[in-house]
mmCIF file of N, CA and C in Angstrom:
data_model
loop_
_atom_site.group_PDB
_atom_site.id
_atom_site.type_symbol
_atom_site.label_atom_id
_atom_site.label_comp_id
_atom_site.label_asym_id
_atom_site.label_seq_id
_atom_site.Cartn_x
_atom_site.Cartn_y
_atom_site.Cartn_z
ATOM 1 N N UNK A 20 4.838 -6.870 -3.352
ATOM 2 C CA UNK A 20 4.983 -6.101 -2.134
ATOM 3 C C UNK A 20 4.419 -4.703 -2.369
ATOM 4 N N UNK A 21 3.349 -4.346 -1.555
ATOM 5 C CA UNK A 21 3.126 -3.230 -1.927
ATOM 6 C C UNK A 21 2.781 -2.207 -0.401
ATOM 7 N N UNK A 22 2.796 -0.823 -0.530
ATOM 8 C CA UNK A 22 2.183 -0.118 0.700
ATOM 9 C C UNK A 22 1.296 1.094 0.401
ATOM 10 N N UNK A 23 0.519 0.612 1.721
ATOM 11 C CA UNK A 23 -0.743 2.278 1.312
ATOM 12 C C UNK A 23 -0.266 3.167 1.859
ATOM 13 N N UNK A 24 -0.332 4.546 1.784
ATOM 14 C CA UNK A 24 0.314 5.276 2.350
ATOM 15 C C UNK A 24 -1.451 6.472 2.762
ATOM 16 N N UNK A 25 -1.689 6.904 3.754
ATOM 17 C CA UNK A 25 -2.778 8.035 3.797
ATOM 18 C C UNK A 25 -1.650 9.277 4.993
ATOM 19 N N UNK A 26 -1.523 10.283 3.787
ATOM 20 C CA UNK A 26 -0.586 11.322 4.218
ATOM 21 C C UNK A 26 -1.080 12.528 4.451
ATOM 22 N N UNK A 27 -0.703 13.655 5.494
ATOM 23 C CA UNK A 27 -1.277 14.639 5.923
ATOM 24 C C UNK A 27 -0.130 15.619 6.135
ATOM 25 N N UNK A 28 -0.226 17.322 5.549
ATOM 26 C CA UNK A 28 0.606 18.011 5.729
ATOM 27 C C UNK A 28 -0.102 19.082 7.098
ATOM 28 N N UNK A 29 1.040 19.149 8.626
ATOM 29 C CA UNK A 29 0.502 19.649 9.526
ATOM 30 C C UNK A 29 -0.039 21.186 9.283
ATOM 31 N N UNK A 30 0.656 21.578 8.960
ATOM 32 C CA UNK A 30 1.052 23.183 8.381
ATOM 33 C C UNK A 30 0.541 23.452 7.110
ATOM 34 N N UNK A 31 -0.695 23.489 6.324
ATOM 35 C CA UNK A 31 -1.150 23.384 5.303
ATOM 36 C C UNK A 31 -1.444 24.818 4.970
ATOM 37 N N UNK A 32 -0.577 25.739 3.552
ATOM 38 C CA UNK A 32 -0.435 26.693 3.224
ATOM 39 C C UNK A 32 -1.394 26.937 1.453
ATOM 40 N N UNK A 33 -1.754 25.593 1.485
ATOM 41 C CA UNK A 33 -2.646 25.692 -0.296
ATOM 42 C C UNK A 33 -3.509 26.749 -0.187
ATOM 43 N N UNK A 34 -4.024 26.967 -1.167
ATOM 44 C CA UNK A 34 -5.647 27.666 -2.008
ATOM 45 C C UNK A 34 -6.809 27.001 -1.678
ATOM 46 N N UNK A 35 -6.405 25.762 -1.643
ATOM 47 C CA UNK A 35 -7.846 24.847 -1.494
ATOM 48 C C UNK A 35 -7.719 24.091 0.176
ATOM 49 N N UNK A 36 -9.088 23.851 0.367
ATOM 50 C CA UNK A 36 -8.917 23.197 1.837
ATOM 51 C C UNK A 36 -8.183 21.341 1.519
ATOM 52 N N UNK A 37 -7.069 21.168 2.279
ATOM 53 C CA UNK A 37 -6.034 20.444 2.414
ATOM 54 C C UNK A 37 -6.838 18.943 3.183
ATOM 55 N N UNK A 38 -6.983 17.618 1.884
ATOM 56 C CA UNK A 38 -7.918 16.614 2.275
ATOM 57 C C UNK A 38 -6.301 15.427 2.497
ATOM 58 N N UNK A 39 -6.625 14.576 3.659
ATOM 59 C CA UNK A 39 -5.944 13.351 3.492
ATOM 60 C C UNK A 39 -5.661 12.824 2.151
ATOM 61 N N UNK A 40 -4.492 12.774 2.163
ATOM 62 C CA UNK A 40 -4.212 12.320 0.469
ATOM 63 C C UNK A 40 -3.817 10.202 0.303
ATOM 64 N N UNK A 41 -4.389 9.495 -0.381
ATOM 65 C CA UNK A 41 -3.837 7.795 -0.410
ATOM 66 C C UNK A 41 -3.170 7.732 -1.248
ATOM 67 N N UNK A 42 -2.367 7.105 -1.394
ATOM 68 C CA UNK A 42 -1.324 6.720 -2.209
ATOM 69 C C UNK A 42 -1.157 5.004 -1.947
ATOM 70 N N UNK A 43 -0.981 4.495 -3.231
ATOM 71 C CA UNK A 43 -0.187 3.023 -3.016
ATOM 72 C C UNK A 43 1.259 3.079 -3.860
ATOM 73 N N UNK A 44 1.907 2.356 -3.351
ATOM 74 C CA UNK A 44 3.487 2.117 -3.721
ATOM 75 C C UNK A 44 3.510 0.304 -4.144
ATOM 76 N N UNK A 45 4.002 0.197 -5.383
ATOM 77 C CA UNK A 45 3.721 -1.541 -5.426
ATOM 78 C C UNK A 45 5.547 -1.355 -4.991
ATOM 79 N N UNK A 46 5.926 -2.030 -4.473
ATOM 80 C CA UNK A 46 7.342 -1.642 -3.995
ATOM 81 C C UNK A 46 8.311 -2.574 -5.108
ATOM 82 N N UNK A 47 7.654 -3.593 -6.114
ATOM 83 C CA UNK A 47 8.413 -4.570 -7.003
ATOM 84 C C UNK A 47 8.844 -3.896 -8.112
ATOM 85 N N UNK A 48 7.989 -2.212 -8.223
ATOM 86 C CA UNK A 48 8.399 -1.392 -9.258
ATOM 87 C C UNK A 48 9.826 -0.741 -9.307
ATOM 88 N N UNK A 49 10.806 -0.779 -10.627
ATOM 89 C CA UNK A 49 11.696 -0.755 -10.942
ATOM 90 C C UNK A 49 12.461 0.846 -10.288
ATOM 91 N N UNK A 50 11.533 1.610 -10.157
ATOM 92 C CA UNK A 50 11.775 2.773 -9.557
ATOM 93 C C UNK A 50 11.079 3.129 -7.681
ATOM 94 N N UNK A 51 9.982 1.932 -7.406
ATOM 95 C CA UNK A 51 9.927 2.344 -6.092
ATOM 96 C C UNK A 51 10.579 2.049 -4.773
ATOM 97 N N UNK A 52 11.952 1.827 -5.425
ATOM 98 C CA UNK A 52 12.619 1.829 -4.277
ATOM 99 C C UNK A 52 13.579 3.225 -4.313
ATOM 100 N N UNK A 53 13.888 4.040 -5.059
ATOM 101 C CA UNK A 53 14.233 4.950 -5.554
ATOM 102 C C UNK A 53 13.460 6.329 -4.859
ATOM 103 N N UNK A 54 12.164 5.787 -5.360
ATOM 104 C CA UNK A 54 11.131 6.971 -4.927
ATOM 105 C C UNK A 54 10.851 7.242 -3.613
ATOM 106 N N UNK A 55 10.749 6.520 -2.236
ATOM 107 C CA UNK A 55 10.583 5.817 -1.322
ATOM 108 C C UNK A 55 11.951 6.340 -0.723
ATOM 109 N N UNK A 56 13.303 6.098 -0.986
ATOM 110 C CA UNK A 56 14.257 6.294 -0.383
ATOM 111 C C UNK A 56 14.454 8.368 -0.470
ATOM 112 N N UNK A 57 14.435 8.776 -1.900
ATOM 113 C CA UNK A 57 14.002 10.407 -2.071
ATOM 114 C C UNK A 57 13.328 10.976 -0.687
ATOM 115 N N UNK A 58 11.753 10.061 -1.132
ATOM 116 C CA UNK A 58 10.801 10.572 -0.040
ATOM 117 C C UNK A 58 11.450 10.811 1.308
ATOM 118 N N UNK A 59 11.882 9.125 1.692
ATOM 119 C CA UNK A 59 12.556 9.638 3.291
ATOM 120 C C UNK A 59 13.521 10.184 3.390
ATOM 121 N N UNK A 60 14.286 10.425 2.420
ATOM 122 C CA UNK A 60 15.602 11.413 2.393
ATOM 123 C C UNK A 60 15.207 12.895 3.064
ATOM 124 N N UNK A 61 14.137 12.987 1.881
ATOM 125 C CA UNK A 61 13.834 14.635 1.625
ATOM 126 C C UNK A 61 12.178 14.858 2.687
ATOM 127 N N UNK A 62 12.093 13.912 3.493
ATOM 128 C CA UNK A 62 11.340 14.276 4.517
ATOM 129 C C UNK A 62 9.315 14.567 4.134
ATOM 130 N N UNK A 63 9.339 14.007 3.136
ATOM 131 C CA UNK A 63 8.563 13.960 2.539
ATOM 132 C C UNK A 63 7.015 14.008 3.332
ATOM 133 N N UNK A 64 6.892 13.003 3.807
ATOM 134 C CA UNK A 64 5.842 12.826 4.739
ATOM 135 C C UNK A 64 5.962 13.473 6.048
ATOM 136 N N UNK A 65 5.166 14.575 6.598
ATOM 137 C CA UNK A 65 4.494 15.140 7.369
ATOM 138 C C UNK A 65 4.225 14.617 8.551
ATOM 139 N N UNK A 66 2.876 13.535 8.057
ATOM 140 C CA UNK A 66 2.579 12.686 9.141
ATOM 141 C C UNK A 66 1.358 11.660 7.845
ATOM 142 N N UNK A 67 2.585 10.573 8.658
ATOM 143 C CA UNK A 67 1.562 9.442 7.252
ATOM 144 C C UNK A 67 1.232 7.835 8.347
ATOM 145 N N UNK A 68 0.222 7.458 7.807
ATOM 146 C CA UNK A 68 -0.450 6.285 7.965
ATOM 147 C C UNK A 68 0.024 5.206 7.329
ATOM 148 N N UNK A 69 0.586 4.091 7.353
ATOM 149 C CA UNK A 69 1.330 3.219 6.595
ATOM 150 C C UNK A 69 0.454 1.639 6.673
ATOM 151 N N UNK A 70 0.377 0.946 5.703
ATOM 152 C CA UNK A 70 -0.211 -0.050 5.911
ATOM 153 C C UNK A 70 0.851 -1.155 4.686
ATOM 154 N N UNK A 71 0.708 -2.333 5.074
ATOM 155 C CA UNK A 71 1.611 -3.396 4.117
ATOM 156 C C UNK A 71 0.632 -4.537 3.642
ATOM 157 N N UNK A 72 1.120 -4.875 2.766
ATOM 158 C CA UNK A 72 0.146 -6.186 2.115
ATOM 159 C C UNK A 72 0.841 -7.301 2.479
ATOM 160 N N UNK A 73 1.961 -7.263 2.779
ATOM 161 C CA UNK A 73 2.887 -8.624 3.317
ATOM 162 C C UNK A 73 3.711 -8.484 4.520
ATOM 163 N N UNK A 74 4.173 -9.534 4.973
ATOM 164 C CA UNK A 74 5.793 -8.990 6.095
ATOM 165 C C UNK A 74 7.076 -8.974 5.398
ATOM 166 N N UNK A 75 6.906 -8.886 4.019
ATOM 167 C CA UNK A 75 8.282 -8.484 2.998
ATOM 168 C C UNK A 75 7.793 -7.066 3.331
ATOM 169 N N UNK A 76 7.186 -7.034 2.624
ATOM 170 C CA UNK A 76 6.702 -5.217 2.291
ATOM 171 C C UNK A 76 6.926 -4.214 3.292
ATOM 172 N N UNK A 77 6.236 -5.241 4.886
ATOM 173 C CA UNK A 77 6.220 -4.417 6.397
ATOM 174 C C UNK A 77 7.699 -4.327 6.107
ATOM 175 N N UNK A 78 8.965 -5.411 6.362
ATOM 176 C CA UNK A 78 9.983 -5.487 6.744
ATOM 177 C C UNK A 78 10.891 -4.647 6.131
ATOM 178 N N UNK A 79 10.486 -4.643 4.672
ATOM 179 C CA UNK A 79 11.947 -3.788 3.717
ATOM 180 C C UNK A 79 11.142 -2.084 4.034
ATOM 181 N N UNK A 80 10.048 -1.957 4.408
ATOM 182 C CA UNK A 80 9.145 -0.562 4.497
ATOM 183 C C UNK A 80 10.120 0.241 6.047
ATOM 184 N N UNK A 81 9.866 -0.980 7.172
ATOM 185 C CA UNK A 81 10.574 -0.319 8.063
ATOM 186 C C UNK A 81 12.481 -0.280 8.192
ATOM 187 N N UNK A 82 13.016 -1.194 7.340
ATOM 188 C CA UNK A 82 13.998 -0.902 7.081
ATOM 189 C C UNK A 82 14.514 0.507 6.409
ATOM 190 N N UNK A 83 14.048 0.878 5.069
ATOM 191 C CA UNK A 83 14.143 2.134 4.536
ATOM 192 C C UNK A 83 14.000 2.949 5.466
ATOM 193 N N UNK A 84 12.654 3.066 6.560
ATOM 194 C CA UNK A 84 12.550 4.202 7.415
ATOM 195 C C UNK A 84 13.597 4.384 8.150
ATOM 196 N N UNK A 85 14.146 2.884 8.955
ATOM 197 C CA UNK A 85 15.188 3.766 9.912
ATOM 198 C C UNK A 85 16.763 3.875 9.067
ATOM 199 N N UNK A 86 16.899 3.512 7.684
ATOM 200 C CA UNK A 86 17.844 3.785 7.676
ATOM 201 C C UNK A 86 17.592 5.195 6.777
ATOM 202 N N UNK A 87 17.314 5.046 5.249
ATOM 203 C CA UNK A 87 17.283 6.185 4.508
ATOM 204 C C UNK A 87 16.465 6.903 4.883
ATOM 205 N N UNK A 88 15.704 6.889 5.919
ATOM 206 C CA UNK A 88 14.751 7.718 6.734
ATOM 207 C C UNK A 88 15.635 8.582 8.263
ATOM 208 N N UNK A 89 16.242 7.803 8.422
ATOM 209 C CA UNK A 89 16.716 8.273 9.671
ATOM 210 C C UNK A 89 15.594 8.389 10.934
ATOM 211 N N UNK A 90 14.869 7.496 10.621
ATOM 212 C CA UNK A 90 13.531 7.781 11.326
ATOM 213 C C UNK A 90 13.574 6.653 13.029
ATOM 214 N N UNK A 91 12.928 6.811 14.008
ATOM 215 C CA UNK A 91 13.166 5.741 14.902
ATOM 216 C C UNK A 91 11.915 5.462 15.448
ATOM 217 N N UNK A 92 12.105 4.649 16.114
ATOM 218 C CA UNK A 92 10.705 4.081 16.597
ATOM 219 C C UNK A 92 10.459 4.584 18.508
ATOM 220 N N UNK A 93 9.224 5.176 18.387
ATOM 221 C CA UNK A 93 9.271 5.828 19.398
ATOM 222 C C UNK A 93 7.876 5.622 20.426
ATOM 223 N N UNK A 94 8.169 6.066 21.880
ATOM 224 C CA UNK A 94 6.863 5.679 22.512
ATOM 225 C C UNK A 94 5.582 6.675 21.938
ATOM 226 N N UNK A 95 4.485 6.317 22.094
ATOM 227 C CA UNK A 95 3.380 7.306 21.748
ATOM 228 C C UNK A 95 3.249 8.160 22.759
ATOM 229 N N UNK A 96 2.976 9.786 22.404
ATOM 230 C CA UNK A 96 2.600 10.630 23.278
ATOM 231 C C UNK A 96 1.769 11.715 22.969
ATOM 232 N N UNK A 97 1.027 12.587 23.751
ATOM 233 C CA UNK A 97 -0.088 13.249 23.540
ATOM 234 C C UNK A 97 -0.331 13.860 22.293
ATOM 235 N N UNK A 98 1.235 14.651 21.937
ATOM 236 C CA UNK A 98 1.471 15.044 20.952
ATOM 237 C C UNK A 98 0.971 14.181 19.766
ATOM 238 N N UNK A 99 1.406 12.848 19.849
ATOM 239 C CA UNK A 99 1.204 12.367 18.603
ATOM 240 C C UNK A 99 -0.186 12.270 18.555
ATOM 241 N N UNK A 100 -0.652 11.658 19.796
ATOM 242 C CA UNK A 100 -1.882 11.002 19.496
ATOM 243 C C UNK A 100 -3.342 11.756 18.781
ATOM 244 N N UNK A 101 -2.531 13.310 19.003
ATOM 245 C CA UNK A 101 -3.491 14.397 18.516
ATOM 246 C C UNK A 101 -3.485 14.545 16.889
ATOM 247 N N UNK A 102 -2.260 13.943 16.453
ATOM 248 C CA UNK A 102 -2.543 13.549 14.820
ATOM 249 C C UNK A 102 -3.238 12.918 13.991
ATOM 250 N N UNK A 103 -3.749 13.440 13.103
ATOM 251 C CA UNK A 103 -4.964 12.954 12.447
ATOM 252 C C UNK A 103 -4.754 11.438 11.769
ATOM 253 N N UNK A 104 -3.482 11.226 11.709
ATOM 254 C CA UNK A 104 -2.727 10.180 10.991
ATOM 255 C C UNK A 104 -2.779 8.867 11.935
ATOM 256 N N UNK A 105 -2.680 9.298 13.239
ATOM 257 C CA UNK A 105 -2.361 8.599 14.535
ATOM 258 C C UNK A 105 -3.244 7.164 14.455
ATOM 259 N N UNK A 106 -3.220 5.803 14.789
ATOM 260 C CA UNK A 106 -3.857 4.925 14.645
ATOM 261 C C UNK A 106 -3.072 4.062 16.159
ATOM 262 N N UNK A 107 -3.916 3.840 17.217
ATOM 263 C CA UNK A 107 -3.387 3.264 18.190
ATOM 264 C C UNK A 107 -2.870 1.504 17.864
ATOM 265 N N UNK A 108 -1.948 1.463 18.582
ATOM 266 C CA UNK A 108 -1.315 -0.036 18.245
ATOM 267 C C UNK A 108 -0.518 0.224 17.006
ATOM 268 N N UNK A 109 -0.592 1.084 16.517
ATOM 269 C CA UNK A 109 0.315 0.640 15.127
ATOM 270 C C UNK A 109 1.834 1.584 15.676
ATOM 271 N N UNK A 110 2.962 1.377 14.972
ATOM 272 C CA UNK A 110 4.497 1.614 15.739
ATOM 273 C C UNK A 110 4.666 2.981 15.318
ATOM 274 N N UNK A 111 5.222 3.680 16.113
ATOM 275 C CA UNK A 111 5.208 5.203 16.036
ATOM 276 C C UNK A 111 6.308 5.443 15.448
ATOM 277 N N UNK A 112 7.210 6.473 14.519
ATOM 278 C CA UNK A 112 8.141 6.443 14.511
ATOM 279 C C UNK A 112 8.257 7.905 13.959
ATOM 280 N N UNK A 113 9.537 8.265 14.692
ATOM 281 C CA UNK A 113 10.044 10.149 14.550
ATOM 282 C C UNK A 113 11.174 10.206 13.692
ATOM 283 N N UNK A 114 10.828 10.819 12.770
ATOM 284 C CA UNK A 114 11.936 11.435 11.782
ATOM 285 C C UNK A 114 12.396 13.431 11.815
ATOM 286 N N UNK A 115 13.380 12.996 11.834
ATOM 287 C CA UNK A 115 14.229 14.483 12.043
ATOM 288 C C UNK A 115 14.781 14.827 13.413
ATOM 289 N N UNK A 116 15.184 15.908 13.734
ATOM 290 C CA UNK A 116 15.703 15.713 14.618
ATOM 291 C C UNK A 116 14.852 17.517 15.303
ATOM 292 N N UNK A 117 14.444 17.456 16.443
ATOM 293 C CA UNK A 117 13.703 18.555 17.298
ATOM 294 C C UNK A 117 14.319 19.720 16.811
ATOM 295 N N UNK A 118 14.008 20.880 17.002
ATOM 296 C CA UNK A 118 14.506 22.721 16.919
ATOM 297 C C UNK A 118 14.163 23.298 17.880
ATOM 298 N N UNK A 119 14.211 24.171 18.557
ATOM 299 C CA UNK A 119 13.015 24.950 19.095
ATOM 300 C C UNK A 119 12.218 24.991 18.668
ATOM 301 N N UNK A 120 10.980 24.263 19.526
ATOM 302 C CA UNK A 120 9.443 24.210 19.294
ATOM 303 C C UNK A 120 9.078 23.600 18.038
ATOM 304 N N UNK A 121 10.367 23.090 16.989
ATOM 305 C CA UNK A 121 10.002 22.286 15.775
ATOM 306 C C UNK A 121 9.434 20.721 15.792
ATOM 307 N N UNK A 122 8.230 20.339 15.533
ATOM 308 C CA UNK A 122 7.120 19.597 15.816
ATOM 309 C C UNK A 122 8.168 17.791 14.714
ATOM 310 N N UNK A 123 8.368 16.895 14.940
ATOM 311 C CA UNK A 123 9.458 16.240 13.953
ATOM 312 C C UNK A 123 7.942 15.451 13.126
ATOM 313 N N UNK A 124 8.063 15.004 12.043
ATOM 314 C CA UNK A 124 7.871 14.062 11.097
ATOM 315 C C UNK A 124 7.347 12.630 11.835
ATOM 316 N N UNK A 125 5.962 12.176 11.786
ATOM 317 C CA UNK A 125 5.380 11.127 12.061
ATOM 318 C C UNK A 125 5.358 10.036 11.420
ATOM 319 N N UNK A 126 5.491 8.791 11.274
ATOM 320 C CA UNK A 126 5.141 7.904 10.484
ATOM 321 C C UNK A 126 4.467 6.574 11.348
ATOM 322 N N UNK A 127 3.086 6.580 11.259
ATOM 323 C CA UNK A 127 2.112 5.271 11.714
ATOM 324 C C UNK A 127 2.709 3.974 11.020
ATOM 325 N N UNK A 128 2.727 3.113 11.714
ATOM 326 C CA UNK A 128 3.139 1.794 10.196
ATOM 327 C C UNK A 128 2.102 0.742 11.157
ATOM 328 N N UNK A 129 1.034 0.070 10.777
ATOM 329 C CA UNK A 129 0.575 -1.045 11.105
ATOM 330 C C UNK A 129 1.743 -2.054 11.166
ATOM 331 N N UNK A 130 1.679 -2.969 12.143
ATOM 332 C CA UNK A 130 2.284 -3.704 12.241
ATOM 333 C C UNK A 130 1.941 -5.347 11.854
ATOM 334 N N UNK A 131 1.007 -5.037 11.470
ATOM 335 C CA UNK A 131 0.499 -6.424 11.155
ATOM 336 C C UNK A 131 0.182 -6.104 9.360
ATOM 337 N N UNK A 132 0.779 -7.239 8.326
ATOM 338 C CA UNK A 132 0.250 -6.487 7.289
ATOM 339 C C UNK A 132 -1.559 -6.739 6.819
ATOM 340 N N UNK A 133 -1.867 -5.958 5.693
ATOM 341 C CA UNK A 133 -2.864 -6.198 5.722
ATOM 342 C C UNK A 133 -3.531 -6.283 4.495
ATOM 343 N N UNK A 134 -3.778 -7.388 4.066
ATOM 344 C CA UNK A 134 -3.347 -7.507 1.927
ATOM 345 C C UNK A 134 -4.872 -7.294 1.985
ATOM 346 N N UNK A 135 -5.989 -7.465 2.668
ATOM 347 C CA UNK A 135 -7.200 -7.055 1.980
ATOM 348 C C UNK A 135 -7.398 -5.579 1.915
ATOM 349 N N UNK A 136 -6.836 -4.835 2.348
ATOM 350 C CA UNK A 136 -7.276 -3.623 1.446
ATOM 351 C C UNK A 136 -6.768 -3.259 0.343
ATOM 352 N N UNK A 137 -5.623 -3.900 -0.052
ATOM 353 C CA UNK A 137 -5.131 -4.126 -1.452
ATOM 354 C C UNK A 137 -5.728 -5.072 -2.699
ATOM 355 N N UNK A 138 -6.294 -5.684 -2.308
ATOM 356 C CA UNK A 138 -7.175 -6.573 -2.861
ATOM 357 C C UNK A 138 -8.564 -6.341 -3.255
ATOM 358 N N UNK A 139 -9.177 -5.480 -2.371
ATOM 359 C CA UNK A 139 -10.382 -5.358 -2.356
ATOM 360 C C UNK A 139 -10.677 -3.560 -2.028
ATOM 361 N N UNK A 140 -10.945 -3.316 -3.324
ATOM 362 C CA UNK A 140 -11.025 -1.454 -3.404
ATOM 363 C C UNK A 140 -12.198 -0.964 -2.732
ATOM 364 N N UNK A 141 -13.591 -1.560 -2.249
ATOM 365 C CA UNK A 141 -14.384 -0.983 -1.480
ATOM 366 C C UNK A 141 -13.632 -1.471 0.040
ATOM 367 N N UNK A 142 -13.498 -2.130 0.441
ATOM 368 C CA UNK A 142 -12.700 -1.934 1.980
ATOM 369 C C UNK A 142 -11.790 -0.494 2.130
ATOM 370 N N UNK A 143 -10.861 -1.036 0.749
ATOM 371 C CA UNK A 143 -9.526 0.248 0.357
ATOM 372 C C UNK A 143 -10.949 1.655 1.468
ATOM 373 N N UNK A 144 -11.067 1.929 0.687
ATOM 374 C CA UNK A 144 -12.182 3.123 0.853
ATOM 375 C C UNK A 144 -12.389 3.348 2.036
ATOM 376 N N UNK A 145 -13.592 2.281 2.387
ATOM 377 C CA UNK A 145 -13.663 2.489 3.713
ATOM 378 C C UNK A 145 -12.417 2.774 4.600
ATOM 379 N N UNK A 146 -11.259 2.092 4.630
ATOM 380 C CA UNK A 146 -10.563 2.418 5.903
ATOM 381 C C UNK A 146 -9.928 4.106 5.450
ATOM 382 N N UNK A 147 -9.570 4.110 4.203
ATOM 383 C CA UNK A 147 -9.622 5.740 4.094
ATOM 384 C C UNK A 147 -10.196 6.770 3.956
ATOM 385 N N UNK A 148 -11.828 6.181 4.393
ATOM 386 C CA UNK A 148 -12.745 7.192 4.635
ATOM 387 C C UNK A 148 -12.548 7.378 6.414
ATOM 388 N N UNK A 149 -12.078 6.553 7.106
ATOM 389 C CA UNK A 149 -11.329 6.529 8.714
ATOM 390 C C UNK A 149 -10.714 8.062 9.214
ATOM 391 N N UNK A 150 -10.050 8.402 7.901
ATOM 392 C CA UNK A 150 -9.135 9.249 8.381
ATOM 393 C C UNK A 150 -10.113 10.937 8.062
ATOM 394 N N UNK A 151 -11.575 11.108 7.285
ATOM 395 C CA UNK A 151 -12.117 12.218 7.087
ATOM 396 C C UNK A 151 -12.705 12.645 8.130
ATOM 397 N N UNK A 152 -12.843 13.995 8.220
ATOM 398 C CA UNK A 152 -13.314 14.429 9.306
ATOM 399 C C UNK A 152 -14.939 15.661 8.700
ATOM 400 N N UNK A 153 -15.138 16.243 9.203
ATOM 401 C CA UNK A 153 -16.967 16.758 8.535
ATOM 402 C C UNK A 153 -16.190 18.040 8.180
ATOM 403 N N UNK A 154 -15.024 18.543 8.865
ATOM 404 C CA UNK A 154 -14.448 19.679 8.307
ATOM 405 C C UNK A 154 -14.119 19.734 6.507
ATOM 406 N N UNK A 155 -13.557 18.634 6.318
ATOM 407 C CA UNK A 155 -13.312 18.631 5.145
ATOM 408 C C UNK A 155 -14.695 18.399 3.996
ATOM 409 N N UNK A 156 -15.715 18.289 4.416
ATOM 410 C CA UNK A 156 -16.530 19.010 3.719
ATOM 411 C C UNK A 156 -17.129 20.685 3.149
ATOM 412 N N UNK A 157 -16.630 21.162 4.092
ATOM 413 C CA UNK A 157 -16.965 22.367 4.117
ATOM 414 C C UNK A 157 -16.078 23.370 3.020
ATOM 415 N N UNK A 158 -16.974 24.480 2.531
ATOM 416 C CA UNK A 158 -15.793 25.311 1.711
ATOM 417 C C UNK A 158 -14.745 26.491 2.054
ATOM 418 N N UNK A 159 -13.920 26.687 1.128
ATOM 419 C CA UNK A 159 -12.785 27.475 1.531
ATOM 420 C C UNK A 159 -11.805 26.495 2.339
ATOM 421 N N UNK A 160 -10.563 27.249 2.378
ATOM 422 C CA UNK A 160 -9.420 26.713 2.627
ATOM 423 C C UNK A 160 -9.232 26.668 4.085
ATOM 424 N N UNK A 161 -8.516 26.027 4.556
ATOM 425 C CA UNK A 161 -8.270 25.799 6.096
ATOM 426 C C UNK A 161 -6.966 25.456 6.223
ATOM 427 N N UNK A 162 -6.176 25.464 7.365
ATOM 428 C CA UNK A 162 -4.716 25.499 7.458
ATOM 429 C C UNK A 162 -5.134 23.567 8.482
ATOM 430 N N UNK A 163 -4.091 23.007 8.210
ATOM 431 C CA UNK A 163 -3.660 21.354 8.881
ATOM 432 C C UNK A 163 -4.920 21.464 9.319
#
């Protein structure tokens, strides 16, 4: 069971200009259920892109979210759709809870899983070359 994760911080305060970051999680690892539950504890993801290699992986992935996530599944709206993370058709879901004018925590999850990009590292690529934009070529730092 494993998941890709392509994560984006909105509010980006680094030195360097701030690129979509991939990550995979094999979820059978002795600690990634540990790591995974932290993450959604501690709010970890920003606004992330989620993809599964199985419907174990989808199923125990969106379980963690709404529970040790506190996260829910929500309709899409302008707001979101303006996220770089945003992927239409795939299930929206809001973590945290609003402030004044405080923007909450995104999480994309495909709903269908999808084991060839786990399988096959030039696809991998391509779909996370999806998420670059021509800005992130350029030098010096830039904020989200």
């Amino acid at each position: 069971m494993r998941l890709l994760f392509v994560d984006w911080i909105r509010e980006w305060h680094g030195a360097q200009r701030q690129r979509p970051q991939l990550s995979c999680i094999d979820m059978d690892h002795p600690r990634a259920l540990f790591t995974l539950t932290v993450g959604l504890g501690n709010g970890l993801w920003e606004e992330a892109c989620v993809e599964s290699d199985s419907q174990q992986a989808l199923d125990s992935w969106r379980t963690l979210l709404e529970t040790a996530g506190a996260a829910r599944l929500v309709d899409h709206c302008d707001e979101m759709r303006a996220s770089r993370m945003y992927r239409g058709g795939y299930l929206a879901y809001a973590q945290g809870e609003p402030a004044q004018g405080q923007v909450l925590n995104w999480i994309f999850v495909n709903p269908m899983p999808r084991p060839e990009l786990f399988d096959h590292p030039d696809l991998q690529q391509a779909y996370f070359a999806e998420f670059s934009r021509p800005i992130d070529d350029e030098p010096g730092p830039a904020r989200g």
